[in-house]
Short mmCIF file of C-alpha atoms in Angstrom, two decimals:
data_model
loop_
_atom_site.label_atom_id
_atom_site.label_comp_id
_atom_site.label_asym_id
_atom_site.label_seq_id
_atom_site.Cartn_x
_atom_site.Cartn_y
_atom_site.Cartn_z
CA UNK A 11 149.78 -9.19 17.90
CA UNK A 12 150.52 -5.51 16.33
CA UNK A 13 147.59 -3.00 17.41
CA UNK A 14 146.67 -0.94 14.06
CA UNK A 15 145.43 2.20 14.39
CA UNK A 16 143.40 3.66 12.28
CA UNK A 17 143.71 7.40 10.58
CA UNK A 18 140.35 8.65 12.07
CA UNK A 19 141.13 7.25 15.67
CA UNK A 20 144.34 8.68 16.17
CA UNK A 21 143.08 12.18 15.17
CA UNK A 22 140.16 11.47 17.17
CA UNK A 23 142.58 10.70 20.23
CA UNK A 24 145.06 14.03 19.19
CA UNK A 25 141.99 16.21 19.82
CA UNK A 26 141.10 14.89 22.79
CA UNK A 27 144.59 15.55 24.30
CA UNK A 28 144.48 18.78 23.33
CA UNK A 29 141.29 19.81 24.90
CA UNK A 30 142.41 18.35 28.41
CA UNK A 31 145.67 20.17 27.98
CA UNK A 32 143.31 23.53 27.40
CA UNK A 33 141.16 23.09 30.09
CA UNK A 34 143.81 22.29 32.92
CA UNK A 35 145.71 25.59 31.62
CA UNK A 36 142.49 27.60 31.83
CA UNK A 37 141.26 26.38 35.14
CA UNK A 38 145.23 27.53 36.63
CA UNK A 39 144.23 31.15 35.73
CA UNK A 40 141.02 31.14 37.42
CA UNK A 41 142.97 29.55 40.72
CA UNK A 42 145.14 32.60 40.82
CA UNK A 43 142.57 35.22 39.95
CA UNK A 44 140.54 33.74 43.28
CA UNK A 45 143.92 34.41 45.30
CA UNK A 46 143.90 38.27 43.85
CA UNK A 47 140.75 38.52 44.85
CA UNK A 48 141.11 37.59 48.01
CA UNK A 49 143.85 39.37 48.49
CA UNK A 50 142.16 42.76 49.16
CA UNK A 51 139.05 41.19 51.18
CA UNK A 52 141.99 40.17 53.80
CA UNK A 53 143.49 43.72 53.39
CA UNK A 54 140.77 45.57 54.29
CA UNK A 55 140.56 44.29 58.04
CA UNK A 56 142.94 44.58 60.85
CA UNK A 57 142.68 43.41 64.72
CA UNK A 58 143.77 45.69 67.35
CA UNK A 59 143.79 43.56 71.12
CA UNK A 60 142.04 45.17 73.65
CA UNK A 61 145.58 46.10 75.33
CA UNK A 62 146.60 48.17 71.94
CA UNK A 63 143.27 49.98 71.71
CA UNK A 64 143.43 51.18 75.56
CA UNK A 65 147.32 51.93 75.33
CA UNK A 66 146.79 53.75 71.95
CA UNK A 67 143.34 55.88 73.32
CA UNK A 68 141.43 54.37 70.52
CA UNK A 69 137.41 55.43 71.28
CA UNK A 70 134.45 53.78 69.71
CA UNK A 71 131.22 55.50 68.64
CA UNK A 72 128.52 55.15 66.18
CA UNK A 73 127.30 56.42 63.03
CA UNK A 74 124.41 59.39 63.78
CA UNK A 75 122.38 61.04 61.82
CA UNK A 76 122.97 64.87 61.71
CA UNK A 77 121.10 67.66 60.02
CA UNK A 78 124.22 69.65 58.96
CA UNK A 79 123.83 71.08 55.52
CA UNK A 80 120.24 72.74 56.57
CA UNK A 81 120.50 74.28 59.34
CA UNK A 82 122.23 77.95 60.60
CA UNK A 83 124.88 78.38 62.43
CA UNK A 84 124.98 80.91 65.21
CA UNK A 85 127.37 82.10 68.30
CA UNK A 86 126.08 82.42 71.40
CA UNK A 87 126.59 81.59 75.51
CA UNK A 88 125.18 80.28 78.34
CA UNK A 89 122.79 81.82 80.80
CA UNK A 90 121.31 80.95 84.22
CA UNK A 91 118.17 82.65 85.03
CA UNK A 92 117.80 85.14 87.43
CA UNK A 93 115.15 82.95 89.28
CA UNK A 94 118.05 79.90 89.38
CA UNK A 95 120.73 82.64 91.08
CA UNK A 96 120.86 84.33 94.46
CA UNK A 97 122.66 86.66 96.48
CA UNK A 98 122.56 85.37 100.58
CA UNK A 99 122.22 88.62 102.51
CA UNK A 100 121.68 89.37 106.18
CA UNK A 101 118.35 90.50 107.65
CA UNK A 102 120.15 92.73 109.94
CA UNK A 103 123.38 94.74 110.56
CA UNK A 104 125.79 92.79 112.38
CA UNK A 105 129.26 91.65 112.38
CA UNK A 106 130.30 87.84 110.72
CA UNK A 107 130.94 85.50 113.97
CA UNK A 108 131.27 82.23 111.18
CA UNK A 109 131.24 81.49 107.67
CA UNK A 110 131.27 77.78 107.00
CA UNK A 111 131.44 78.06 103.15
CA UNK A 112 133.98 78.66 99.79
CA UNK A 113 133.62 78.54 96.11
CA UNK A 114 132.67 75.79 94.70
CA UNK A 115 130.94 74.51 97.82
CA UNK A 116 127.34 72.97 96.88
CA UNK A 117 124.39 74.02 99.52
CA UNK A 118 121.13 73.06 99.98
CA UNK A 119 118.18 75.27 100.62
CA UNK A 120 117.75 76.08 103.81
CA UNK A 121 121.55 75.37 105.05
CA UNK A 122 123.48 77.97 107.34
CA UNK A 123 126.35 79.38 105.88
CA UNK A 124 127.64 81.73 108.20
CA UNK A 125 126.18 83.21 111.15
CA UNK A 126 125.64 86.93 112.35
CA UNK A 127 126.62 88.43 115.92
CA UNK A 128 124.12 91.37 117.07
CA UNK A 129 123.54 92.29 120.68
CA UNK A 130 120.97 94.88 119.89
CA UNK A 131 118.78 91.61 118.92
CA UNK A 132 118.46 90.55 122.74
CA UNK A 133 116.77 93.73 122.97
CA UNK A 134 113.93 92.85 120.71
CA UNK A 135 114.35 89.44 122.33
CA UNK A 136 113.49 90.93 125.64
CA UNK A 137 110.80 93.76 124.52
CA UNK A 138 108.98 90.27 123.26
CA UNK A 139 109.41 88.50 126.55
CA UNK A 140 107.75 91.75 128.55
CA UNK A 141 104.82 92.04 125.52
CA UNK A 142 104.37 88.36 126.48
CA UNK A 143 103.61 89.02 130.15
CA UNK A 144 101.57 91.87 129.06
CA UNK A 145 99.62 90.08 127.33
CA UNK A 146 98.73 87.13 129.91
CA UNK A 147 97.65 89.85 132.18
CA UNK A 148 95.46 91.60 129.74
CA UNK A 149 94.10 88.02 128.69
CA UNK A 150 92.97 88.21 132.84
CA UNK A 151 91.85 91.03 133.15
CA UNK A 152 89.73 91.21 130.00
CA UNK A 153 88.27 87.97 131.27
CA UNK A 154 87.20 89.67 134.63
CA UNK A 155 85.86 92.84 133.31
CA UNK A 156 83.99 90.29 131.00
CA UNK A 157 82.36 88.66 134.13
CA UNK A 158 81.88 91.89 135.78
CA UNK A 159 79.80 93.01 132.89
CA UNK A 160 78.10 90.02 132.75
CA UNK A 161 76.80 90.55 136.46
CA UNK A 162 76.23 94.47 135.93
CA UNK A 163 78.59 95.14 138.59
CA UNK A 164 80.80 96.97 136.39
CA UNK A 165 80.09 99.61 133.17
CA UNK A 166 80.64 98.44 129.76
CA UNK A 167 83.17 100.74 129.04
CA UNK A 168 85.65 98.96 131.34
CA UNK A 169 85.02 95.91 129.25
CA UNK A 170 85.65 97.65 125.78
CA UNK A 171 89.04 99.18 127.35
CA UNK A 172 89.94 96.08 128.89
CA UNK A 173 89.71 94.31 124.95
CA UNK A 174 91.43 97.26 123.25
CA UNK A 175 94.65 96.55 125.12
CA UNK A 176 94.13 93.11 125.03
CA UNK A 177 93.82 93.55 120.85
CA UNK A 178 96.86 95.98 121.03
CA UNK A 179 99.37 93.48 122.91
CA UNK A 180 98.46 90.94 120.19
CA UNK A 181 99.33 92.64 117.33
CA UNK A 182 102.41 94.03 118.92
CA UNK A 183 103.60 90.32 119.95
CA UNK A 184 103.01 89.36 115.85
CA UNK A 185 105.22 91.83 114.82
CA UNK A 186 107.78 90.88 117.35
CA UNK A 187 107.06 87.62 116.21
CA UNK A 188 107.60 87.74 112.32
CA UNK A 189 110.79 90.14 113.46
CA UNK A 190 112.39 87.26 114.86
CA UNK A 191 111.25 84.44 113.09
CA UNK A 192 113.03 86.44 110.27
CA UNK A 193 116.27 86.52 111.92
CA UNK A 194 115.93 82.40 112.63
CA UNK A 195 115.20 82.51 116.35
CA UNK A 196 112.36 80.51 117.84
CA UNK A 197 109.33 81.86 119.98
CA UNK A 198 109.71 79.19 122.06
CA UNK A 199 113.21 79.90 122.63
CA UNK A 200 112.60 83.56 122.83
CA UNK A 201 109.11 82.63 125.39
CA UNK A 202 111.59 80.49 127.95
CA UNK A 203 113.58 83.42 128.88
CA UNK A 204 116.33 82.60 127.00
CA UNK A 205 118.38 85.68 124.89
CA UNK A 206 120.29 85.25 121.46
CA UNK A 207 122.69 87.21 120.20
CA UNK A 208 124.01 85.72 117.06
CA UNK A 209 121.73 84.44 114.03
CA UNK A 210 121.88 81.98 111.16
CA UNK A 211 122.08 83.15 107.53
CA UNK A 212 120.67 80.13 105.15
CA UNK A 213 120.99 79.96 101.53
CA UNK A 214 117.48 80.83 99.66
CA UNK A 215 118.40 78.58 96.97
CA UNK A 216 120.07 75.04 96.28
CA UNK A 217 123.41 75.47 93.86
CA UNK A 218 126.89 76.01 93.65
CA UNK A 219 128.46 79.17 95.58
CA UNK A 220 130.03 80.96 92.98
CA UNK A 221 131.50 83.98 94.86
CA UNK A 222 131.83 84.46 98.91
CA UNK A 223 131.95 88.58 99.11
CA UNK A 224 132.63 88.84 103.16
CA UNK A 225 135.17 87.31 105.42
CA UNK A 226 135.00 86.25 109.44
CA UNK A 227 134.74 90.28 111.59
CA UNK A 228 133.71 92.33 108.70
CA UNK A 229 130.21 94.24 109.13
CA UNK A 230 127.44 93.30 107.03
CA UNK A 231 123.90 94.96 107.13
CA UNK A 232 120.77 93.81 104.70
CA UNK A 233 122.11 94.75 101.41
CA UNK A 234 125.27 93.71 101.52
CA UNK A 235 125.41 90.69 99.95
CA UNK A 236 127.47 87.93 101.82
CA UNK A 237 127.63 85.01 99.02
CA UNK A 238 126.09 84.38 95.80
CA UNK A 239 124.38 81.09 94.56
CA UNK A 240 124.49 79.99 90.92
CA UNK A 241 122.18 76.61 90.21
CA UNK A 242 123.21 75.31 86.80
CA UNK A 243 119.95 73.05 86.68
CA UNK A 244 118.40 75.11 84.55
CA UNK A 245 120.86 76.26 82.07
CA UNK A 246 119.61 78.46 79.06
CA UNK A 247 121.11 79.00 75.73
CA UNK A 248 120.98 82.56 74.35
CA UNK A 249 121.95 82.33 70.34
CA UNK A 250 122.12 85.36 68.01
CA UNK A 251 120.47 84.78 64.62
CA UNK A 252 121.06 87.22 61.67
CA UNK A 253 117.89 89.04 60.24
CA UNK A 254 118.21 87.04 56.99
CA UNK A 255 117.95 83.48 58.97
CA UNK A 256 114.98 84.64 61.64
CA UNK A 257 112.14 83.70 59.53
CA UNK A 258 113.61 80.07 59.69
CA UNK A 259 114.17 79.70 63.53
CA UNK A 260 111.04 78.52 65.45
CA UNK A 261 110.54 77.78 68.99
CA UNK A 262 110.70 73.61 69.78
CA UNK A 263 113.88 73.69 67.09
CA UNK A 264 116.67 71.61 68.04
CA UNK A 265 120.35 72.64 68.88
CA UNK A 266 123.40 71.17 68.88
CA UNK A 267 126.05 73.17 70.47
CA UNK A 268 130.00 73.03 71.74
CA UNK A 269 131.87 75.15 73.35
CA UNK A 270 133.84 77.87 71.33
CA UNK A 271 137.20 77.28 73.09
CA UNK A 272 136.44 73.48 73.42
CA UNK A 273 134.90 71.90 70.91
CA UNK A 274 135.12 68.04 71.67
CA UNK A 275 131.93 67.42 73.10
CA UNK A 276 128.67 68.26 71.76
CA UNK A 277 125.78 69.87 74.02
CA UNK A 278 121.53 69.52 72.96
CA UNK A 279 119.08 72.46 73.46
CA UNK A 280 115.93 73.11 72.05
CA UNK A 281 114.10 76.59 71.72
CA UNK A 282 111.67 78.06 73.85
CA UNK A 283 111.47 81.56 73.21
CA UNK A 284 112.50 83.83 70.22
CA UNK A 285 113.23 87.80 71.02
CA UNK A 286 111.63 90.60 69.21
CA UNK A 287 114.09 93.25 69.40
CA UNK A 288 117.87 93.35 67.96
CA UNK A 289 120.32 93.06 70.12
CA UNK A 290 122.92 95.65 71.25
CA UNK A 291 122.76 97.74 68.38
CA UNK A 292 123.24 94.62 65.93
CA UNK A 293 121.32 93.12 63.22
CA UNK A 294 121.31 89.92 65.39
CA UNK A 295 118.08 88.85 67.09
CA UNK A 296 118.30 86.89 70.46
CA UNK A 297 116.89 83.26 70.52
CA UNK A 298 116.45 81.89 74.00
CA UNK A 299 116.63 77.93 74.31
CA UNK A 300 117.13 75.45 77.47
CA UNK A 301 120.24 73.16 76.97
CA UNK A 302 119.15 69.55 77.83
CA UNK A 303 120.49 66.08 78.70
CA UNK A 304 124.28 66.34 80.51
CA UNK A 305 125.35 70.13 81.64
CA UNK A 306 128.22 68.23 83.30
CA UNK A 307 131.19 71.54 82.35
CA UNK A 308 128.80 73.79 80.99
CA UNK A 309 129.18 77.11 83.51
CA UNK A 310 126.85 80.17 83.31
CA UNK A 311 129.25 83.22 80.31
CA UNK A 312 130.62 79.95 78.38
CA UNK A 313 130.52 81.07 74.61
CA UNK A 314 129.28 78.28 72.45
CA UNK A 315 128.92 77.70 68.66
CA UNK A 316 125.60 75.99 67.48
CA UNK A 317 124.12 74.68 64.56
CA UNK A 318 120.05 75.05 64.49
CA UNK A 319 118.83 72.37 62.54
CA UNK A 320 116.14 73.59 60.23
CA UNK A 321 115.29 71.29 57.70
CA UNK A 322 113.85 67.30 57.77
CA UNK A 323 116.46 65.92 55.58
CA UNK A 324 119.89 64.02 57.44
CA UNK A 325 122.74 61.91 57.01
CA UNK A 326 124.68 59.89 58.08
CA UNK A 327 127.37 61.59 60.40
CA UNK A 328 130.34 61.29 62.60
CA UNK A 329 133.00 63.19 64.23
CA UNK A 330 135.43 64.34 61.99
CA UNK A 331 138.74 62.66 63.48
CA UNK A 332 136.90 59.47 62.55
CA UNK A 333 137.55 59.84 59.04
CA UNK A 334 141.37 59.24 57.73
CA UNK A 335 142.61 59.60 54.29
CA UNK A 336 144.50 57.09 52.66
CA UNK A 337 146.25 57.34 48.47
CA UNK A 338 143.55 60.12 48.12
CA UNK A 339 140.61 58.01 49.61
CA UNK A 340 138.48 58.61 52.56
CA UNK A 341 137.82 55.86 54.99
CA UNK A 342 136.54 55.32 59.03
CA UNK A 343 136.90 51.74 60.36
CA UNK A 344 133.78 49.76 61.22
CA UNK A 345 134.15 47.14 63.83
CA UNK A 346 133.16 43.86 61.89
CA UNK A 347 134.10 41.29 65.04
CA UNK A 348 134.51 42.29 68.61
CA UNK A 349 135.33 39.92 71.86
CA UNK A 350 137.43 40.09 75.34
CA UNK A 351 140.55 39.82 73.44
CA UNK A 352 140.59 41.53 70.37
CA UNK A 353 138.89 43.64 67.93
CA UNK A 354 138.24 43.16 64.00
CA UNK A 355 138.02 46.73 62.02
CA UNK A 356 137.33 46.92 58.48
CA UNK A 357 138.08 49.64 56.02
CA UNK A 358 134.82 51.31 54.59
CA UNK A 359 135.53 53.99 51.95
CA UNK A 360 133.44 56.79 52.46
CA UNK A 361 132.56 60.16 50.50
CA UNK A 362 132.71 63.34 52.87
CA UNK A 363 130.24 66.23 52.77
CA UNK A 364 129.31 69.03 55.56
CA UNK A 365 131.83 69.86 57.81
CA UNK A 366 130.70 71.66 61.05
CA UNK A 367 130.71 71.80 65.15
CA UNK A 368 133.12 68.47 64.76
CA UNK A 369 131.00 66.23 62.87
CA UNK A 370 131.04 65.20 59.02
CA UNK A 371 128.82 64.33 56.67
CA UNK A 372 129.58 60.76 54.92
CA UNK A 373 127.81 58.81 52.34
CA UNK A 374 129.45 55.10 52.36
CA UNK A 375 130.40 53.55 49.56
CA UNK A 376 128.80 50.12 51.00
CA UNK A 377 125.53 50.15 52.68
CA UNK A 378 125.66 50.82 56.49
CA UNK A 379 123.46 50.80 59.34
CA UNK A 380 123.36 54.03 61.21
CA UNK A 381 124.23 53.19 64.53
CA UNK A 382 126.73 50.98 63.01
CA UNK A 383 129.77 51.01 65.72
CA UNK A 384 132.97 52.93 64.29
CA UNK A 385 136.56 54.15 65.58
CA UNK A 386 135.68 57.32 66.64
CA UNK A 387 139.20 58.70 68.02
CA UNK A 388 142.72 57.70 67.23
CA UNK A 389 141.34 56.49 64.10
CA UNK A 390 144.88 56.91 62.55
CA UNK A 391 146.63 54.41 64.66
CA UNK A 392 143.91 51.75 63.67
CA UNK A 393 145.28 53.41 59.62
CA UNK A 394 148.88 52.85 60.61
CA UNK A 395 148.58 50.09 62.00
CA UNK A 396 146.89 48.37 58.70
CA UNK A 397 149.71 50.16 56.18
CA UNK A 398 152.18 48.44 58.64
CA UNK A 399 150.47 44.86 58.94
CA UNK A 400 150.29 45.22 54.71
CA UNK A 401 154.13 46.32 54.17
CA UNK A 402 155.21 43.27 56.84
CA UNK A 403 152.65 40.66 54.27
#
């Protein structure tokens, strides 16, 4: 049996074999255009293990936000008050028997540092020991002339002279007293018969000895200083603003400094007082501020350059060696996936504004948290490392 077909059913059939033919060469396009795209997703991460992040000195960070494009910028250095520094001095004349300390040597208040040989001390020692008898025998016989009175079987007047010398020993004894109490010797020691001839000297303050001045033998007397003391605690800030940027500095204003001849870590202080005279025959005024958080390095004449933040609006920022440029496009790395073994980065492309005390200004192309964790050092090996992993693909 022959199968006939008809003129309409085999065009029919033609046109429907044409249309499958279409849509299976359409759909291959699509196929490939989803491998293109994909492509540049894959292209835009690299992993780093946690052995080629600490070999290559690769640092992580975040994203903060920084007030750089309003604020001043201002030279300055650091201070220690004159109540936070102290010279350690002798209360007598006297030659240096020890000296237990060096530079660099942290003391506590109250500790002996070196000590001070005198013999002309047992002398006071011993004028104290005879005003002591003195007195125990005026104490008696002010007593008796008190009962004598008291009987009328002696006059008044013996009474009266009787508690004159009594009131004279006692005030001598309290100056002998404070005179050796000064010098770091005991009454009691002084009351058992026993003599002293060498005293402590004790640091007034707590801090870091920043300069020892004498040496064991040589001869010291009240003002000549033995040591100095330096306590960092309380480290100030002095800045010098220009005339044309005072009327924008205010006292409780923020500052981030770093130091002029180091610049890779960033200090806070915050304003407390703002001068009223210019300085040193300059058109600079003197703002005072106390640096806060970590003064770990930070040591009293360190020049510093600071930025005073004076306006409310920020951005995001990070430290400039975070950002690397790439075919004339800025970029930091982002860590997308992190675990014990290995770390994911990806690319973000980033616009870069203010430049200043180490940090940069960025607005991201994609949105990003601040406090988002980034590569904050070595960023360039995490750069390399992606060119490389691309050329290999």
């Amino acid at each position: 049996m022959k199968l006939i077909f008809k003129p309409r059913i085999y065009l029919l059939l033609m046109l429907m074999a044409g249309m499958v033919a279409s849509c299976t060469q359409q759909e291959k396009p699509k196929e490939a255009d989803t491998e293109k795209e994909a492509a540049p997703a894959q292209a835009n991460t690299v992993s780093l293990t946690t052995a080629q992040i600490k070999t290559a000195g690769i640092e992580l960070g975040k994203i903060e936000m920084k007030n750089l494009a309003t604020a001043i910028k201002a030279n300055g250095l650091l201070s220690v008050p004159n109540q936070n520094k102290a010279l350690v001095t002798s209360v007598t004349n006297g030659t240096i028997k020890t000296l237990t300390v060096q530079p660099g040597n942290y003391v506590n208040k109250g500790q002996v540092i070196a000590t001070i040989l005198n013999p002309d001390i047992a002398q006071l020692q011993q004028a104290s020991q005879t005003t002591q008898a003195q007195l125990t025998l005026a104490q008696q016989e002010y007593e008796r002339q008190k009962e004598l009175v008291a009987g009328n079987a002696a006059p008044l007047k013996n009474l009266q002279k009787a508690e004159a010398e009594l009131a004279a020993l006692k005030s001598t004894k309290r100056s002998q007293q404070l005179q050796l109490s000064a010098m770091g010797i005991s009454q009691s020691a002084t009351n058992s018969g026993r003599l002293v001839t060498s005293i402590p000297v004790v640091a007034p303050i707590s801090g870091t000895v920043s300069e020892v001045s004498a040496q064991i033998g040589s001869n010291v007397d009240a003002s000549t200083p033995i040591a100095q003391i330096v306590n960092n605690s309380q480290l100030h800030l002095d800045l010098f603003v220009f005339e044309k940027d005072l009327p924008k500095v205010k006292a409780g204003q923020r500052i981030h400094f770093t130091l002029t001849n180091s610049a890779g870590k960033e200090y806070d202080a915050k304003i407390y007082s703002i001068g009223t005279a210019f300085a040193s025959q300059s058109k600079t005024i003197p703002v005072h501020a106390v640096v806060m958080g970590d003064k770990t390095g930070l040591i009293e004449g360190m020049n510093v350059t600071a930025i005073i933040s004076i306006g409310n609006a920020v951005l995001p920022a990070v430290p400039s060696e975070a950002i690397v440029s790439n075919g004339g496009q800025d970029y930091i790395f982002m860590v997308k996936k992190q675990d014990a073994k290995e770390t994911l980065f990806e690319r973000v492309p980033v616009a870069k504004g203010v430049s200043d005390i180490g940090f940069t200004e960025i607005t991201p192309v994609k949105n990003l948290k601040p406090g988002s964790t980034i590569v904050i050092k070595k960023t360039f090996f995490v750069l390399a490392k992606m060119v490389n992993t691309g050329e290999e693909e």
